[in-house]
mmCIF file of C-alpha atoms and ligand atoms in Angstrom:
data_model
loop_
_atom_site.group_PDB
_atom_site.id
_atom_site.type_symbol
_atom_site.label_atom_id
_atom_site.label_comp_id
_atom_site.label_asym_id
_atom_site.label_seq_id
_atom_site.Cartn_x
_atom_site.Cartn_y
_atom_site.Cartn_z
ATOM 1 C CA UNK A 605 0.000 0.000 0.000
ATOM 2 C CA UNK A 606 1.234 3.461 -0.756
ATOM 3 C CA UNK A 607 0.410 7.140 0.277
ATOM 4 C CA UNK A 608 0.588 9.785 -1.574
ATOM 5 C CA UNK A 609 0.133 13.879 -0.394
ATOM 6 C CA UNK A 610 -1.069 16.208 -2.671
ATOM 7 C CA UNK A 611 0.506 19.623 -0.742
ATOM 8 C CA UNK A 612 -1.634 22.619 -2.209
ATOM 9 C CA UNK A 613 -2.049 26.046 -1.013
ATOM 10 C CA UNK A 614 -5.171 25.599 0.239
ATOM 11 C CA UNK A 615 -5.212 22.200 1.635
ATOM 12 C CA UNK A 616 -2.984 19.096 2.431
ATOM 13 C CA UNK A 617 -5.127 16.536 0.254
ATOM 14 C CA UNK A 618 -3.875 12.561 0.900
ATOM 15 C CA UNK A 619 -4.909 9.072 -0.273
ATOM 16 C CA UNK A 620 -4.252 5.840 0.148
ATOM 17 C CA UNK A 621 -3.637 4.189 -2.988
ATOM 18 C CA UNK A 622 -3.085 0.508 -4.480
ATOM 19 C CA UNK A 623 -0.389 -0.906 -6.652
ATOM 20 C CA UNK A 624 -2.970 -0.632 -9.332
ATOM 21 C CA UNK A 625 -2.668 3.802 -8.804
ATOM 22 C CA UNK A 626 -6.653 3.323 -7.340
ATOM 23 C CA UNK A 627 -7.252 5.258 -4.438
ATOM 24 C CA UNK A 628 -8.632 3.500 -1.221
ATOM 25 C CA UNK A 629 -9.587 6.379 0.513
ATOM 26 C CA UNK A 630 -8.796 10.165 0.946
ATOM 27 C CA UNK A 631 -8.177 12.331 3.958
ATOM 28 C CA UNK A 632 -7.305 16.104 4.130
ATOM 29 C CA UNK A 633 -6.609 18.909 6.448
ATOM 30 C CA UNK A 634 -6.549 22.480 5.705
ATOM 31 C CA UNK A 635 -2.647 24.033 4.352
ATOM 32 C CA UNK A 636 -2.572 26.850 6.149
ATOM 33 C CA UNK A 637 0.029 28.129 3.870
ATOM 34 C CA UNK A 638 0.937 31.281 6.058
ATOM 35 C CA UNK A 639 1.646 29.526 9.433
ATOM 36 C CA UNK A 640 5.364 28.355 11.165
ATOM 37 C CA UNK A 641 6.764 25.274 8.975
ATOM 38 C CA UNK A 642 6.795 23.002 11.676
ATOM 39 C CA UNK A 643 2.873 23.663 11.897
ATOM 40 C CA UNK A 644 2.452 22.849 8.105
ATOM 41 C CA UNK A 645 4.564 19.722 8.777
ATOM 42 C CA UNK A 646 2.624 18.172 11.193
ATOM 43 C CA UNK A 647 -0.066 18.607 9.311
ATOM 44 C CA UNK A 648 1.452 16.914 6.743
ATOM 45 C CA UNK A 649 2.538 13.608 8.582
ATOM 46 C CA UNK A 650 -1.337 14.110 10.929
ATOM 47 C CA UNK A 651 -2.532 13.292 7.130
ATOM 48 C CA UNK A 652 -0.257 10.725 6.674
ATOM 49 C CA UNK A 653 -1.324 9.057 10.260
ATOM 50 C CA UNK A 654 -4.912 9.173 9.560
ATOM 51 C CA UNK A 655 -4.136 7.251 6.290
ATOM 52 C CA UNK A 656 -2.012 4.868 7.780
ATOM 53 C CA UNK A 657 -4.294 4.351 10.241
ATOM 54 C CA UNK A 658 -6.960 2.920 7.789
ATOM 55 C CA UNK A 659 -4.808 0.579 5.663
ATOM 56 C CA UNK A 660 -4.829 -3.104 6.828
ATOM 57 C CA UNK A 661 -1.800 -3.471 5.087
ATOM 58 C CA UNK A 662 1.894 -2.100 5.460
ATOM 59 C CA UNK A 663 2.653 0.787 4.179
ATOM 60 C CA UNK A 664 5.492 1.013 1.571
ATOM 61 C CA UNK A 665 6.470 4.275 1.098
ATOM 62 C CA UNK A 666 4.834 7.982 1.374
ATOM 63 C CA UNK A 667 5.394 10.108 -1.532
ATOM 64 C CA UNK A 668 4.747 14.202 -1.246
ATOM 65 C CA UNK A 669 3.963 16.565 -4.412
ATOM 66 C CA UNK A 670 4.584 20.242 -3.905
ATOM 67 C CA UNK A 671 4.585 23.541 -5.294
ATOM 68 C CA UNK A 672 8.211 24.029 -5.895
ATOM 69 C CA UNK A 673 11.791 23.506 -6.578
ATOM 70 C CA UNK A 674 12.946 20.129 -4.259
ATOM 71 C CA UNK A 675 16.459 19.177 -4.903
ATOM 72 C CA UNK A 676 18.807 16.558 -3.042
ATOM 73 C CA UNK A 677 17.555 12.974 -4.586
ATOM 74 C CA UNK A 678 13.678 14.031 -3.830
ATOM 75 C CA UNK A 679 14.339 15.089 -0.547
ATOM 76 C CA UNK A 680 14.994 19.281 0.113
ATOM 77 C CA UNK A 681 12.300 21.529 -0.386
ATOM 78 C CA UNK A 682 14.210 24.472 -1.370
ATOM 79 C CA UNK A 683 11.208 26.969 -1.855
ATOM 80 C CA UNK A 684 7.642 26.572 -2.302
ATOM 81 C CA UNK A 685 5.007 29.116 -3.878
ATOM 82 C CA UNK A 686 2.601 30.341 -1.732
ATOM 83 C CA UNK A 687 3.274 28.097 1.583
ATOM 84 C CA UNK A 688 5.864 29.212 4.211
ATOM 85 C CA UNK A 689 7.845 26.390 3.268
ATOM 86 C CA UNK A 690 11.738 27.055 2.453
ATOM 87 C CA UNK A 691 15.016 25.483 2.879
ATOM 88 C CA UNK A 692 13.651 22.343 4.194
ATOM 89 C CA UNK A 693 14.798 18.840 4.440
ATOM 90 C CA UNK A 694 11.026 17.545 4.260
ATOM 91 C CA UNK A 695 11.806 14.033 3.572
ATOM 92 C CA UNK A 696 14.154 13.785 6.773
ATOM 93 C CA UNK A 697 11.206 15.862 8.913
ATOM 94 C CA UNK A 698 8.715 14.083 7.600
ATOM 95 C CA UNK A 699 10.002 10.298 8.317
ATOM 96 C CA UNK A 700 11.370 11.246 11.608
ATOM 97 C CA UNK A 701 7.152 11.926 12.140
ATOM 98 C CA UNK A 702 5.966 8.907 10.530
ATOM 99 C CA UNK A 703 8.793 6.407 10.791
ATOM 100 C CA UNK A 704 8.011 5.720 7.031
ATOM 101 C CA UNK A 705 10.334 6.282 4.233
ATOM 102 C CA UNK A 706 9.468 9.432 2.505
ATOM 103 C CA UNK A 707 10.247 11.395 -0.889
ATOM 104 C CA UNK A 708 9.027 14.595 -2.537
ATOM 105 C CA UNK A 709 8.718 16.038 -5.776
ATOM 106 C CA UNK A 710 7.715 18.786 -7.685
ATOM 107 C CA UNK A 711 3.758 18.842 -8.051
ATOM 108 C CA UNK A 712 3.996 19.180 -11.832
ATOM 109 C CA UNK A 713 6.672 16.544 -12.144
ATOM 110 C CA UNK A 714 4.294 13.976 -10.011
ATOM 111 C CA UNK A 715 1.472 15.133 -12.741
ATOM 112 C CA UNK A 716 3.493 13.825 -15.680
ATOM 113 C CA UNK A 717 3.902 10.820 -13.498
ATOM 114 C CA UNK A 718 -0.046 9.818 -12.885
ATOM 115 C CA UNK A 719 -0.288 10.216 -16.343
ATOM 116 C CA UNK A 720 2.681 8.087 -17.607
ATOM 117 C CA UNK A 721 1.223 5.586 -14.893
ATOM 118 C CA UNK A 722 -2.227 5.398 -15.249
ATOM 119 C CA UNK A 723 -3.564 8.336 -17.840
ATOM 120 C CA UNK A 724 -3.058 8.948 -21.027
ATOM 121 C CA UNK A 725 1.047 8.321 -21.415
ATOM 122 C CA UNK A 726 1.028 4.662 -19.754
ATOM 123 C CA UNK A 727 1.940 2.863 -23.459
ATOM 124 C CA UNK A 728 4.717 5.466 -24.037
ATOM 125 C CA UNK A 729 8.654 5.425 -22.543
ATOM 126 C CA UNK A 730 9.088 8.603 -23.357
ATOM 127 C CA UNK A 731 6.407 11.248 -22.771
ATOM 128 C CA UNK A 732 5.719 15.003 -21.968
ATOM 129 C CA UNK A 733 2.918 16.717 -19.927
ATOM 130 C CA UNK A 734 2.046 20.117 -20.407
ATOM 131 C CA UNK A 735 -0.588 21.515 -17.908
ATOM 132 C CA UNK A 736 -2.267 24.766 -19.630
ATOM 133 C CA UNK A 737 -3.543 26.506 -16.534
ATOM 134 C CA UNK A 738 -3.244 29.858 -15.100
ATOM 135 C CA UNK A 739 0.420 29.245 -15.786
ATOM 136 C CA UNK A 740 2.271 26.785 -18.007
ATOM 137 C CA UNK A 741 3.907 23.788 -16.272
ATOM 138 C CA UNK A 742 4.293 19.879 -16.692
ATOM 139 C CA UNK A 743 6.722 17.226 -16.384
ATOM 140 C CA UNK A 744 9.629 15.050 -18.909
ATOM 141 C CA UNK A 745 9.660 11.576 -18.965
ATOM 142 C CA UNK A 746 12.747 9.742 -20.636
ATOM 143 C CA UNK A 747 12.805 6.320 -21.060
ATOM 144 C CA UNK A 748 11.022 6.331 -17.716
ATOM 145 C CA UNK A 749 13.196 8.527 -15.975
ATOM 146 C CA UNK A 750 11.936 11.839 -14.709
ATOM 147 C CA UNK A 751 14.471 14.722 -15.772
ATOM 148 C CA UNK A 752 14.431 16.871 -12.764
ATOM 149 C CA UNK A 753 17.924 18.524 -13.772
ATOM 150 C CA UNK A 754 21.346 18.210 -11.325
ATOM 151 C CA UNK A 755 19.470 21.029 -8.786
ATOM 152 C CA UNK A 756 15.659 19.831 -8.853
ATOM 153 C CA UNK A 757 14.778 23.089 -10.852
ATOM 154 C CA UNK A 758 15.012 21.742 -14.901
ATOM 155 C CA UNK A 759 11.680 21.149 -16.944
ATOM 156 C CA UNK A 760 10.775 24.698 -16.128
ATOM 157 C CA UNK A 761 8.507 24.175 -19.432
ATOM 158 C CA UNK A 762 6.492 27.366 -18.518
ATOM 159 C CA UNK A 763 9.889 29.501 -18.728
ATOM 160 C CA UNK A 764 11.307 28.490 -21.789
ATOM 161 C CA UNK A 765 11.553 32.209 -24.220
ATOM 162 C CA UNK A 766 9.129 31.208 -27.396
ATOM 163 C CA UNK A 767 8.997 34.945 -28.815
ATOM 164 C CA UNK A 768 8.848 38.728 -27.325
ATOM 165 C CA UNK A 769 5.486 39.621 -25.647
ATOM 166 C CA UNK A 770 4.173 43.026 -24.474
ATOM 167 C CA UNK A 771 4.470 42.068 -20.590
ATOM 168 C CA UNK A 772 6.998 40.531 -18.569
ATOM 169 C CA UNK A 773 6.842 37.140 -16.868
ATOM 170 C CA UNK A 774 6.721 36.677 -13.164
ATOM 171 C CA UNK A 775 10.164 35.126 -13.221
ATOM 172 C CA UNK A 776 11.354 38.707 -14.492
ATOM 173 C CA UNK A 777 12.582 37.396 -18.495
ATOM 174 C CA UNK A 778 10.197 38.653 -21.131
ATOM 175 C CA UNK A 779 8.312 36.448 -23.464
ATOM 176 C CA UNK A 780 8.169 32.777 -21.593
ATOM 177 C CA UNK A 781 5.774 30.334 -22.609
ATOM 178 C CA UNK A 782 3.466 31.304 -20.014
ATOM 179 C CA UNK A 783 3.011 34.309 -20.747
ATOM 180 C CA UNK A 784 1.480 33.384 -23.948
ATOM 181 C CA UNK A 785 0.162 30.177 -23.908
ATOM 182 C CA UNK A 786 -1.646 30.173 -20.638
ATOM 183 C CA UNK A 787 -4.959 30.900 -19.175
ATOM 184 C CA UNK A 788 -3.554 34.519 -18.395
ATOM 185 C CA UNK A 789 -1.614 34.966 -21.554
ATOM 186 C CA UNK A 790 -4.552 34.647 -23.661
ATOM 187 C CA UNK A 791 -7.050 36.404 -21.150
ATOM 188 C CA UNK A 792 -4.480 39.705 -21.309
ATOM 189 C CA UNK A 793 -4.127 39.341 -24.962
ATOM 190 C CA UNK A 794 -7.500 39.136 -25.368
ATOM 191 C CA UNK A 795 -8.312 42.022 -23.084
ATOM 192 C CA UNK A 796 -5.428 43.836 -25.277
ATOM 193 C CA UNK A 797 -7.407 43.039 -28.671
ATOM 194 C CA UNK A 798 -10.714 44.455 -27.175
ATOM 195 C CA UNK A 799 -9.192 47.605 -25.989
ATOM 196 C CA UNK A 800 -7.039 48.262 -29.102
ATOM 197 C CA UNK A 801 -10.020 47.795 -31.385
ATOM 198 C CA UNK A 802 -13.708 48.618 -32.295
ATOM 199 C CA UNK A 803 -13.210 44.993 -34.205
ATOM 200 C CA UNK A 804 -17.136 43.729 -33.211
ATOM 201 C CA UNK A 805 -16.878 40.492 -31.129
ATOM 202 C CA UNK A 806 -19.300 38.173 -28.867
ATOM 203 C CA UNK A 807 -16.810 38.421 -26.176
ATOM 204 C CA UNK A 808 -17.747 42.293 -25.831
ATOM 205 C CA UNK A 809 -20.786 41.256 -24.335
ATOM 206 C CA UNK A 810 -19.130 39.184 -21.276
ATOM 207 C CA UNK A 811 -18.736 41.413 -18.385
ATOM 208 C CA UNK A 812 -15.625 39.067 -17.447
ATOM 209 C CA UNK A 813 -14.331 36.984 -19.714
ATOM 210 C CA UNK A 814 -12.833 33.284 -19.296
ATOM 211 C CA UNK A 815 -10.646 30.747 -21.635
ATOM 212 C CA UNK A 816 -13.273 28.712 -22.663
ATOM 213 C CA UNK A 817 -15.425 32.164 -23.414
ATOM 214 C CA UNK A 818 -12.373 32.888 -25.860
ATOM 215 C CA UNK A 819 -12.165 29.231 -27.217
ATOM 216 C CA UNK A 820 -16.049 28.737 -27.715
ATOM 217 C CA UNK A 821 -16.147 32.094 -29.571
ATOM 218 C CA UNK A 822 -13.389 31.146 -31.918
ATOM 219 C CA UNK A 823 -15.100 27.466 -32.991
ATOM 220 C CA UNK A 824 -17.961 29.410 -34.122
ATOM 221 C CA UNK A 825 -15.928 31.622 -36.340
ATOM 222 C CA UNK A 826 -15.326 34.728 -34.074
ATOM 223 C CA UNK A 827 -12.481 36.654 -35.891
ATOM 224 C CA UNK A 828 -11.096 38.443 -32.556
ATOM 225 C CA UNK A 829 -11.350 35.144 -30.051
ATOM 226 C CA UNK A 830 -9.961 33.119 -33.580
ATOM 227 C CA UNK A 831 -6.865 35.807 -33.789
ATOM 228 C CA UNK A 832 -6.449 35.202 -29.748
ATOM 229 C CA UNK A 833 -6.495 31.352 -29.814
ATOM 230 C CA UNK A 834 -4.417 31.401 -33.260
ATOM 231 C CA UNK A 835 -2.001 33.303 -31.043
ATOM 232 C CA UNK A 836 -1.660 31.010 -28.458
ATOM 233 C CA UNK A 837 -1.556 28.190 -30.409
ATOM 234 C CA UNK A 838 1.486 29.844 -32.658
ATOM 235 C CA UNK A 839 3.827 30.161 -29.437
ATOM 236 C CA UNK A 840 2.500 27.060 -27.927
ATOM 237 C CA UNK A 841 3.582 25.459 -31.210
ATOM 238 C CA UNK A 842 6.586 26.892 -30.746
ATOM 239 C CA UNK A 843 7.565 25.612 -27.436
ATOM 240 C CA UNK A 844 5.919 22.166 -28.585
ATOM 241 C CA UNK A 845 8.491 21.775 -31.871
ATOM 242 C CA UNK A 846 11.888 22.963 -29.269
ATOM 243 C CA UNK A 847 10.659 19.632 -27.194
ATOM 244 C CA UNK A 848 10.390 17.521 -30.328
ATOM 245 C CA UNK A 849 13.401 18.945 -31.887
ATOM 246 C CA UNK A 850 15.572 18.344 -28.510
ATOM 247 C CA UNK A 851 13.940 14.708 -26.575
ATOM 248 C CA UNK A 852 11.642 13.352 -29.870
ATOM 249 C CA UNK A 853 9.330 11.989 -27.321
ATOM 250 C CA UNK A 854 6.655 9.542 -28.214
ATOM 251 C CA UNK A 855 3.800 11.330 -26.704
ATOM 252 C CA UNK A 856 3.004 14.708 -25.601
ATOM 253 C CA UNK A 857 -0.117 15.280 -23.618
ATOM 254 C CA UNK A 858 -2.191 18.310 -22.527
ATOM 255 C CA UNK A 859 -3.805 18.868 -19.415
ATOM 256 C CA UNK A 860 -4.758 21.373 -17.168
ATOM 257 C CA UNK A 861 -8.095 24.445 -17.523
ATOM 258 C CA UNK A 862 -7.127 25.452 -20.730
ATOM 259 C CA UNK A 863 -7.215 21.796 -22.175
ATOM 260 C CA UNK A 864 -10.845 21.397 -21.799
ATOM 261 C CA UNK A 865 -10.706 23.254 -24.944
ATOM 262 C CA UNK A 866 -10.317 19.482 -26.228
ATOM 263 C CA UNK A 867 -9.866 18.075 -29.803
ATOM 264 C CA UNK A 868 -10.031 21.734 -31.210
ATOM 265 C CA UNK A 869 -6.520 22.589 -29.358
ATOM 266 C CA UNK A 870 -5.595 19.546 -30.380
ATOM 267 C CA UNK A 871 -6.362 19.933 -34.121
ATOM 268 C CA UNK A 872 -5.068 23.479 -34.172
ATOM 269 C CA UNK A 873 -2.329 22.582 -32.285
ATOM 270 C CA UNK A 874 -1.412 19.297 -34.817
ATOM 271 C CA UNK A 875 -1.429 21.984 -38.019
ATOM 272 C CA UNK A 876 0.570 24.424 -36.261
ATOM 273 C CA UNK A 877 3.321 22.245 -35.178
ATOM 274 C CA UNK A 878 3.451 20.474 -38.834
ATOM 275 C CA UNK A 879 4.650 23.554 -40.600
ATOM 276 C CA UNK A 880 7.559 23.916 -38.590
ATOM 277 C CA UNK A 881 9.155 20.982 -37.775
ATOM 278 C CA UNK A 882 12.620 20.271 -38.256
ATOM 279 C CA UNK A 883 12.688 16.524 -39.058
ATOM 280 C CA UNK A 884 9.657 16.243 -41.587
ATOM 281 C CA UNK A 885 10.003 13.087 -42.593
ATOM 282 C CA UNK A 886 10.183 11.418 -39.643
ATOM 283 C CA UNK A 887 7.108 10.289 -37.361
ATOM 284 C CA UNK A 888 6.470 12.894 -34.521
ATOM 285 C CA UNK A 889 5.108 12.842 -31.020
ATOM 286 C CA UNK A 890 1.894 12.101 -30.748
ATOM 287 C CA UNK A 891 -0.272 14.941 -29.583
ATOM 288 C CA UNK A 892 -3.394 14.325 -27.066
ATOM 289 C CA UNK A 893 -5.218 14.858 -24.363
ATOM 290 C CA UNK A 894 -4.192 14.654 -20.694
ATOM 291 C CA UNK A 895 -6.561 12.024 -18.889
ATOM 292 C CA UNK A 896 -6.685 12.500 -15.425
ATOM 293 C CA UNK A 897 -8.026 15.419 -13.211
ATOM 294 C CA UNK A 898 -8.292 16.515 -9.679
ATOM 295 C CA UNK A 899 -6.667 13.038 -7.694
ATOM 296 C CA UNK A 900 -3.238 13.311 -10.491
ATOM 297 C CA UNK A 901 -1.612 14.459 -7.836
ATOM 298 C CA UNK A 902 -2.372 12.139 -4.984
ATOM 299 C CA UNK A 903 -1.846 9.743 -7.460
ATOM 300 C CA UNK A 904 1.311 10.427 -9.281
ATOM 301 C CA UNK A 905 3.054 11.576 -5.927
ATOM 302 C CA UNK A 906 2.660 7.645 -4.288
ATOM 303 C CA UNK A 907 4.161 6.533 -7.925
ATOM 304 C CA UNK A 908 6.759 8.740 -7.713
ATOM 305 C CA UNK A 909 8.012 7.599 -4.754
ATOM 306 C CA UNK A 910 7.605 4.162 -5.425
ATOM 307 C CA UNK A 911 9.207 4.334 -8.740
ATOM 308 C CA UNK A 912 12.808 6.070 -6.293
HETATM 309 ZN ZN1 LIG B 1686 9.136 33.169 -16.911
#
């Protein structure tokens, strides 16, 4: 039996989980991403004992996702966004609590592992996630080895440079993939187009408008959303054909808000990347969907752990 912790900002969400990736049951506790580490970490492992407590069987190993950089073989937090969680040896802390042995990842690197697991990349060796959501972030699979770089901070897919945009990332470089190919990028290119223009569009009569606004407008022909989506598909492209053109995975799959979009990204996304690649003759990643949703991370963090 295996546990896996799902560390978000707003709660610590845990299951246990099978061999098979099915979850027995799930606890959680609130994150309380502001408060002392130590009060975040027993949180954690309290979790973890209420888990434990319901498995008939032994567990084998605890594995953690979280929202940032964790170097030191799957063990140092090194910072976290949004939780008061820094310069950390979790995986120490943590099995000192539970007496169980204990790893942690990156949240989007466990993602990329439910998926090569269970969801939509379990027939490939070598597979890509990309999560389209507010930002742009996902995990790289080689011949089932996560690449998590020599200092836990590589596959930063969000903050590779596709192009120059007309705001600045969060990191503090102009024109990273997120800052086009995101829920946000498009939103503030959007809001751009409506502002700069008189250019008559359904989305003018949204009082706030979302992704899948923009995305529904453009399958029924709206010029403006079809510019905006045409947009983010170009730099997505982009991004997509530097992945093919470096690991030639077998599979690259989608997930996060902006995916719901479905087969139309997809589609758009299959043209876009066709005109540019650099090895035309050869066969190319396929491109798909992302399968699994909210329990990915519960999930892929137990797999992670177990695949150490
Ligand atoms: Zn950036």
């Amino acid at each position: 039996m295996l546990i896996g912790i799902d560390l978000g900002g707003m709660s610590i969400k845990g299951g246990l989980i099978n061999e098979d990736g099915k979850i027995i049951i799930k606890k959680s506790l609130p994150t309380g991403a502001w408060r002392k580490p130590e009060e975040i970490i027993l949180d954690i492992a309290r979790v973890i004992d209420m888990l434990k407590k319901e498995s008939e069987e032994k567990i084998e190993i605890v594995g953690v996702g979280v929202p940032g950089i964790v170097s030191h073989n799957n063990a140092f937090l090194e910072k976290c966004a949004n939780i008061n969680l820094e310069q950390i040896d979790l995986k120490k802390e943590l099995e000192q609590l539970i007496g169980i042995e204990t790893y942690v990842d990156n949240d989007a690197n466990v993602a990329a592992i439910a998926e090569y697991e269970i969801g939509a990349l379990k027939d490939y060796n070598s597979a890509i996630l990309i999560t389209l959501g507010t930002g742009v972030g996902g995990g790289i699979i080689i011949d089932g080895n996560v690449v998590r770089g020599s200092h836990g901070a590589g596959a930063e897919i969000g903050h590779m440079v596709v192009g120059e945009n007309f705001y600045d990332c969060n990191c503090g470089r102009n024109g990273c993939l997120e800052t086009f190919s995101s829920a946000t990028g498009i939103g503030k290119y959007t809001e751009k187009l409506l502002k700069e223009s008189d250019e008559d569009s359904i989305l003018r009569n949204y009082e706030k408008i979302t992704t899948k606004n923009i995305f529904d407008a453009s399958k029924i022909g709206d010029k403006l959303a079809k510019n905006a989506v045409d947009r983010f598909i170009k730099y997505l492209s982009i991004g997509v054909v530097n992945f093919i053109n470096i690991f030639d995975p077998e599979a690259i799959a989608f997930g996060g808000g902006v995916s719901h979009a479905g087969q139309y990204l997809i589609d758009l996304l299959n043209d876009e990347i066709k005109k540019s690649l650099y090895s035309k003759d050869v066969e190319i990643a396929k491109i798909m969907l992302a399968k699994l949703q909210n329990d990915a991370g519960i999930v892929g963090a137990a797999f992670m752990a177990k695949k150490l």
